[in-house]
PDB file of C-alpha atoms in Angstrom:
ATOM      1  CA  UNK X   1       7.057 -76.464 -68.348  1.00  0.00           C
ATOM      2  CA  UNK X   2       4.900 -73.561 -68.123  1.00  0.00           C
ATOM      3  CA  UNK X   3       2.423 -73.310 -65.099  1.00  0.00           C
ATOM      4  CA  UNK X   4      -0.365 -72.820 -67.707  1.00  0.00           C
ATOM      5  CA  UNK X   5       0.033 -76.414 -68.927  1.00  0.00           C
ATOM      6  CA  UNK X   6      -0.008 -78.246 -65.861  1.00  0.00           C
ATOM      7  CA  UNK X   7      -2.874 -79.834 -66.823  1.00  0.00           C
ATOM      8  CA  UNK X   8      -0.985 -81.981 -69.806  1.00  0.00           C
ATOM      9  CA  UNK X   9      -0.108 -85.349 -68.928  1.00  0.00           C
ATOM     10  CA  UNK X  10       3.828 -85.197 -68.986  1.00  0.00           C
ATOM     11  CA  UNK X  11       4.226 -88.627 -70.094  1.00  0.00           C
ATOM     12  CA  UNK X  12       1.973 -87.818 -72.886  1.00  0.00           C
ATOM     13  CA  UNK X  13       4.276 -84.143 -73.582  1.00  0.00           C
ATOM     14  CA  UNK X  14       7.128 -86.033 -73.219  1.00  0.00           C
ATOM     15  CA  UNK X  15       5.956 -88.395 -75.866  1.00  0.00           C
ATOM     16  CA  UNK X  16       4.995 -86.074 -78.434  1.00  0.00           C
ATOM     17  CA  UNK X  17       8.075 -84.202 -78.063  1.00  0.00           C
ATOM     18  CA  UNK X  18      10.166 -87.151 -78.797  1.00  0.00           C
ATOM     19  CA  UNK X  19       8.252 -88.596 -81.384  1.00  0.00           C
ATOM     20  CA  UNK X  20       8.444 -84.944 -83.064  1.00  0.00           C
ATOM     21  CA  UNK X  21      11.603 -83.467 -82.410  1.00  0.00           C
ATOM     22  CA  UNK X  22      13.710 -86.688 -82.001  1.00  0.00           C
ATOM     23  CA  UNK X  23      12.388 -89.308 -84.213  1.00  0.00           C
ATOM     24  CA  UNK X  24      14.323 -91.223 -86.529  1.00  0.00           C
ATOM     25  CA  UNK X  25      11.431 -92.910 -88.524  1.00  0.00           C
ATOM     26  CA  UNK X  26      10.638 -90.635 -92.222  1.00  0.00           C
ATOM     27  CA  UNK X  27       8.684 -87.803 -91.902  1.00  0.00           C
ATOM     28  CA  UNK X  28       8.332 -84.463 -92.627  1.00  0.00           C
ATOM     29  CA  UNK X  29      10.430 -82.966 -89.395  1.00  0.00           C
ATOM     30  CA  UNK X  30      12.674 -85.849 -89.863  1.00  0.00           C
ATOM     31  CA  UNK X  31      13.641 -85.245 -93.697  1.00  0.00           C
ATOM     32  CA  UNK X  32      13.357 -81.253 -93.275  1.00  0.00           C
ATOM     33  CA  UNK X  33      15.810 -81.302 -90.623  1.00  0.00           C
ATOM     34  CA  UNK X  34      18.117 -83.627 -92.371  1.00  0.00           C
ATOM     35  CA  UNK X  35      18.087 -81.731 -95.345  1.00  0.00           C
ATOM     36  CA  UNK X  36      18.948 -78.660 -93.482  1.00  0.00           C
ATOM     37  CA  UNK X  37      21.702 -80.368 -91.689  1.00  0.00           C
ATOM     38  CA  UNK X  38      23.211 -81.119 -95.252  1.00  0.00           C
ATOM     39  CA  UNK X  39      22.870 -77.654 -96.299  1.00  0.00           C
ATOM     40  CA  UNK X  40      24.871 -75.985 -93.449  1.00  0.00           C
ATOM     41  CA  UNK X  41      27.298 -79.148 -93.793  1.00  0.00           C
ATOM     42  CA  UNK X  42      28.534 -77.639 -97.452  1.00  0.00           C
ATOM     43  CA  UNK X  43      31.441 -75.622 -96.991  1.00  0.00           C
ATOM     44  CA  UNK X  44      32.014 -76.825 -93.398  1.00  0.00           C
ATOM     45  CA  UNK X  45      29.868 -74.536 -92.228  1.00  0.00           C
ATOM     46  CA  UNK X  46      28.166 -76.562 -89.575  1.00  0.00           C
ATOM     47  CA  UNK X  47      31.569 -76.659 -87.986  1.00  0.00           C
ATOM     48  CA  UNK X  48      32.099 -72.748 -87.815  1.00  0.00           C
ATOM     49  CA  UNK X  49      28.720 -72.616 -86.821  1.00  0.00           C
ATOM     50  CA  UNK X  50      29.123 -74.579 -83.569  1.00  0.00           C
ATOM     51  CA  UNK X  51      32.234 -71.974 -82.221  1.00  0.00           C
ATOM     52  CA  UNK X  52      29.394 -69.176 -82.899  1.00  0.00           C
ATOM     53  CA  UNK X  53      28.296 -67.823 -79.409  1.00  0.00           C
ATOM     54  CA  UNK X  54      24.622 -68.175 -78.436  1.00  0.00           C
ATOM     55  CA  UNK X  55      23.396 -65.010 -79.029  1.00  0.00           C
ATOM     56  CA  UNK X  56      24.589 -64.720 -82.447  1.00  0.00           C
ATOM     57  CA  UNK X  57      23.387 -67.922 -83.412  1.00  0.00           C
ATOM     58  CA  UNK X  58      20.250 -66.516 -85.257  1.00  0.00           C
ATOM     59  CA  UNK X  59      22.088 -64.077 -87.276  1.00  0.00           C
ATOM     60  CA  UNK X  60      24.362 -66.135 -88.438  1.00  0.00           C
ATOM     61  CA  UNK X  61      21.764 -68.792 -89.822  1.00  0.00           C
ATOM     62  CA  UNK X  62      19.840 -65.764 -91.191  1.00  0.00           C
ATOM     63  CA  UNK X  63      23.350 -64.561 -92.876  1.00  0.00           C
ATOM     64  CA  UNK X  64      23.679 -67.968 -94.529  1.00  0.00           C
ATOM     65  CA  UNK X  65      21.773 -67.680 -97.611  1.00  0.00           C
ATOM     66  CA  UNK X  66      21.483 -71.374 -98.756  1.00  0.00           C
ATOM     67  CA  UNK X  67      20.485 -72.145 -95.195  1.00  0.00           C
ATOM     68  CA  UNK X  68      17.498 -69.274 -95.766  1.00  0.00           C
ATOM     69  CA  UNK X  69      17.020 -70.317 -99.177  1.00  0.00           C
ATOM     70  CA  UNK X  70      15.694 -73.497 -98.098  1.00  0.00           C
ATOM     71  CA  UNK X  71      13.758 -72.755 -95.323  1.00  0.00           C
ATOM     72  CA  UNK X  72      11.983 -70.298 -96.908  1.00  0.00           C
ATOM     73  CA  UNK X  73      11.069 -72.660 -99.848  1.00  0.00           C
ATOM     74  CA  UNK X  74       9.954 -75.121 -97.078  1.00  0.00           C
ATOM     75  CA  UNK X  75       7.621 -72.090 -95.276  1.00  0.00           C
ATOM     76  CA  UNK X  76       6.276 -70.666 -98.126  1.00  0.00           C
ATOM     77  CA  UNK X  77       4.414 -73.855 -99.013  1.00  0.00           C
ATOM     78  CA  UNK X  78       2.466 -73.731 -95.706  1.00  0.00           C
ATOM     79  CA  UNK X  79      -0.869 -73.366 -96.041  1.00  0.00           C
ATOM     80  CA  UNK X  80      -2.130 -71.194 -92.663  1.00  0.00           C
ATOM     81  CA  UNK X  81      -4.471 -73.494 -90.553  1.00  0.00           C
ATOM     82  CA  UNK X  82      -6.286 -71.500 -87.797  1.00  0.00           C
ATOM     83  CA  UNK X  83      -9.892 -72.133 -85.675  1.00  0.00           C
ATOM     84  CA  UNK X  84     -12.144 -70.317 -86.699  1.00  0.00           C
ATOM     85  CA  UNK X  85     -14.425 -67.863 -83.945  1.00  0.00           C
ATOM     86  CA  UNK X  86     -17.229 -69.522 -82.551  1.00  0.00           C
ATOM     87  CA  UNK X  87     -19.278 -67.352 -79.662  1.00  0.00           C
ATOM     88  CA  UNK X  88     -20.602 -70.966 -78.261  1.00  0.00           C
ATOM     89  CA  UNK X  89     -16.964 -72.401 -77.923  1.00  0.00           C
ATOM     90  CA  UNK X  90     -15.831 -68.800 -76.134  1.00  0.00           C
ATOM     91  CA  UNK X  91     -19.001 -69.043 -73.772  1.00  0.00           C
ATOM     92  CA  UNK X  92     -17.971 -72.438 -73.055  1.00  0.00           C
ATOM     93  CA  UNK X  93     -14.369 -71.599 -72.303  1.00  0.00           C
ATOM     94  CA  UNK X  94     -15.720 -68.555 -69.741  1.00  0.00           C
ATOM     95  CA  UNK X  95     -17.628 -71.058 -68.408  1.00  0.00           C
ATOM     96  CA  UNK X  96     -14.971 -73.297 -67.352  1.00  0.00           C
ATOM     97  CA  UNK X  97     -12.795 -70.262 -66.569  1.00  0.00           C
ATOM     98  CA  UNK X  98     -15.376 -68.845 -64.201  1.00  0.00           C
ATOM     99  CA  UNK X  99     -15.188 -72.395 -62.905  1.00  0.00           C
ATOM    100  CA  UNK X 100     -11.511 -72.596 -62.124  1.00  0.00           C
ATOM    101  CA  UNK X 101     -11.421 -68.981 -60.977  1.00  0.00           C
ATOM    102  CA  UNK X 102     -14.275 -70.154 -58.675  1.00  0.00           C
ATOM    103  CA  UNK X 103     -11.223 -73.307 -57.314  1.00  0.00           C
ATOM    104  CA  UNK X 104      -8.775 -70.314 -56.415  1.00  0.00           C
ATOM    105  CA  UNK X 105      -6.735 -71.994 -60.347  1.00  0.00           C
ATOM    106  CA  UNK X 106      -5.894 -68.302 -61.303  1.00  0.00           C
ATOM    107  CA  UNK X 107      -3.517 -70.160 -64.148  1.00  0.00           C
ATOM    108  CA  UNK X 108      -5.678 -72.737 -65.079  1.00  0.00           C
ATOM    109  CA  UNK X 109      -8.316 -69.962 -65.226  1.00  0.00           C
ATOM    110  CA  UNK X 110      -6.237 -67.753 -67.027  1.00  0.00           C
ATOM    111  CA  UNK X 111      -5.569 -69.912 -69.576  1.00  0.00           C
ATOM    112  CA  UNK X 112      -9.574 -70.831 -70.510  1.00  0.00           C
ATOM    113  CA  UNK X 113     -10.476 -67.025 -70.586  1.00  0.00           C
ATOM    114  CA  UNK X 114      -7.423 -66.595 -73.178  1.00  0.00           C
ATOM    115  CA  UNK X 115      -8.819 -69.093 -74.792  1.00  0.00           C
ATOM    116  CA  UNK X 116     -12.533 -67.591 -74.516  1.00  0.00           C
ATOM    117  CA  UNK X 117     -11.033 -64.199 -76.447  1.00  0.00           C
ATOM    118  CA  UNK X 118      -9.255 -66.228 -78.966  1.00  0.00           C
ATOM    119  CA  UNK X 119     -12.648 -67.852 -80.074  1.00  0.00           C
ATOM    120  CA  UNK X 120     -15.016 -64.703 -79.858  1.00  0.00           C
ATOM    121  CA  UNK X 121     -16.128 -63.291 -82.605  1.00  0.00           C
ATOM    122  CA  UNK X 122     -16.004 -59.759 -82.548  1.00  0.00           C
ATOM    123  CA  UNK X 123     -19.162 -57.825 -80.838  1.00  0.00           C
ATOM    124  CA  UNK X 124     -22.569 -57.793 -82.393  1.00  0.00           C
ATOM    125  CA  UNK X 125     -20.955 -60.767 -85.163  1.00  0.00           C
ATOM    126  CA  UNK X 126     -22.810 -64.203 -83.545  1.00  0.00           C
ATOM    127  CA  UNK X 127     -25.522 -63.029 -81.033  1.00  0.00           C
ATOM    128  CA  UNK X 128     -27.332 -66.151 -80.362  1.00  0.00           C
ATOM    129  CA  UNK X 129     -24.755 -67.073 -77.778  1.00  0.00           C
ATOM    130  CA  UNK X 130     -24.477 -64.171 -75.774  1.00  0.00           C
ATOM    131  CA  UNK X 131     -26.228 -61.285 -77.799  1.00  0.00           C
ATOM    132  CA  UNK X 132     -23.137 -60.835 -79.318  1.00  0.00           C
ATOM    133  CA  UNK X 133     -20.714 -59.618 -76.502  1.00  0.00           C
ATOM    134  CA  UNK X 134     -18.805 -62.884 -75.860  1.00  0.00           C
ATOM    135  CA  UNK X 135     -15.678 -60.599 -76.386  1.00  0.00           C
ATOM    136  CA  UNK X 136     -16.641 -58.208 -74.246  1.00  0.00           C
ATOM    137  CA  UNK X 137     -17.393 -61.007 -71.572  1.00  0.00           C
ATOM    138  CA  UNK X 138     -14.160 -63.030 -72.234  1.00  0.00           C
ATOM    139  CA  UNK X 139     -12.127 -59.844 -71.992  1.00  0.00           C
ATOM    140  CA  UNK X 140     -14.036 -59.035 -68.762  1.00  0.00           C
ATOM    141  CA  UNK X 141     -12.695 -62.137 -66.716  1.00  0.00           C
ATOM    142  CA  UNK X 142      -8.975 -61.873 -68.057  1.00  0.00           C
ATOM    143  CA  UNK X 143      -8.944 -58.793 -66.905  1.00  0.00           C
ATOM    144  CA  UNK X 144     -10.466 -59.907 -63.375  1.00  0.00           C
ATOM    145  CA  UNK X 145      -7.539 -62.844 -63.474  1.00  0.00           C
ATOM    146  CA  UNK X 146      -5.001 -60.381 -64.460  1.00  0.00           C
ATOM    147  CA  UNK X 147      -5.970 -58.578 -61.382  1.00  0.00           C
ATOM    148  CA  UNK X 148      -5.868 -61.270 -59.187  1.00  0.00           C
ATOM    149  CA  UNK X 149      -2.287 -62.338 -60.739  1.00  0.00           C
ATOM    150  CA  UNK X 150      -0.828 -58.712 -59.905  1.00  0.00           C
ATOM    151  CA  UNK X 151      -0.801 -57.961 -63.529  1.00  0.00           C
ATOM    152  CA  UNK X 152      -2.381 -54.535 -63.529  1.00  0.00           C
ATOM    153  CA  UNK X 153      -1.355 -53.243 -66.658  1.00  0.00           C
ATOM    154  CA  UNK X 154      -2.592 -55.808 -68.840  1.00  0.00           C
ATOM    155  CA  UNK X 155      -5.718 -55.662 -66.776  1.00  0.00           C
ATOM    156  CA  UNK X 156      -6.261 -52.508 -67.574  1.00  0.00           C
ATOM    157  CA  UNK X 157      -5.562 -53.313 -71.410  1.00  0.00           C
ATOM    158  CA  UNK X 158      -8.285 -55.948 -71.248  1.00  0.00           C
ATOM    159  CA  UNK X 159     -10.815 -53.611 -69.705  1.00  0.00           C
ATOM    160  CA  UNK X 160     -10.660 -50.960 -71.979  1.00  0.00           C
ATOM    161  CA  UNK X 161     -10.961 -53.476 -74.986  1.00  0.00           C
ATOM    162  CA  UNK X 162     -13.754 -54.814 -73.217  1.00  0.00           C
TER     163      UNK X 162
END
């Protein structure tokens, strides 16, 4: 697991993983797997699939064109959900990252001021925050973190977005 979600309670990950990825009660990863399976069953597919090395593996589910055909009638009916930007959520995510860069948790703190430039609108949009440079700000302490992490290049990316 990645050091940026140490804060997750595993038992809690673990659950959701299994309960997503590995249930057997209806649902819709349960019947879109299954009806994926049956797809690349036809032909015995499945079985020439499994002597395919790792590396290939992608191409050769992209190359099957019934396999495609139905996951791209599956993914075109998604409807895009996203947050949308909110300069008091991003000052409230420096906040915490300030905090945790304050504890010496460069990942923890990381992670919150990725999460501060995810949620700021661009400059001069909300200004009753921050007068309108919670981007600016959020891109500001990355860039600090990067530094402390060794990452100097994408330091340097964040400051001149900043």
């Amino acid at each position: 697991m990645s050091r940026i979600y140490e804060d997750v309670d595993p038992a809690y990950a673990a659950n959701c993983s299994n309960i997503t990825l590995c249930s057997n009660t209806v649902g819709f990863f349960k019947n879109f797997s299954d009806e994926i399976i049956s797809i690349a069953e036809e032909d015995n597919w499945l079985q020439s699939f499994e002597k395919v090395e790792d590396v290939h593996k992608v191409t050769a589910v992209m190359e099957n064109k019934m396999i495609m055909q139905g996951l791209q009638e599956v993914f075109s009916r998604i409807q895009p959900l996203y947050r949308s930007k909110d300069a008091k959520i991003s000052q409230e995510k420096l906040k915490e990252a300030e905090a945790a860069l304050k504890q010496g948790d460069l990942n923890k703190s990381l992670a919150l001021a990725s999460q501060a430039v995810l949620r700021s609108p661009m400059t001069g949009i909300d200004e009753v925050a921050d007068r309108g440079v919670s981007l600016a700000l959020a891109l500001w302490l990355r860039s600090e973190v990067l530094l402390r992490l060794n990452k100097f290049q994408a330091a340097l990316e964040d400051l001149k977005l900043a």
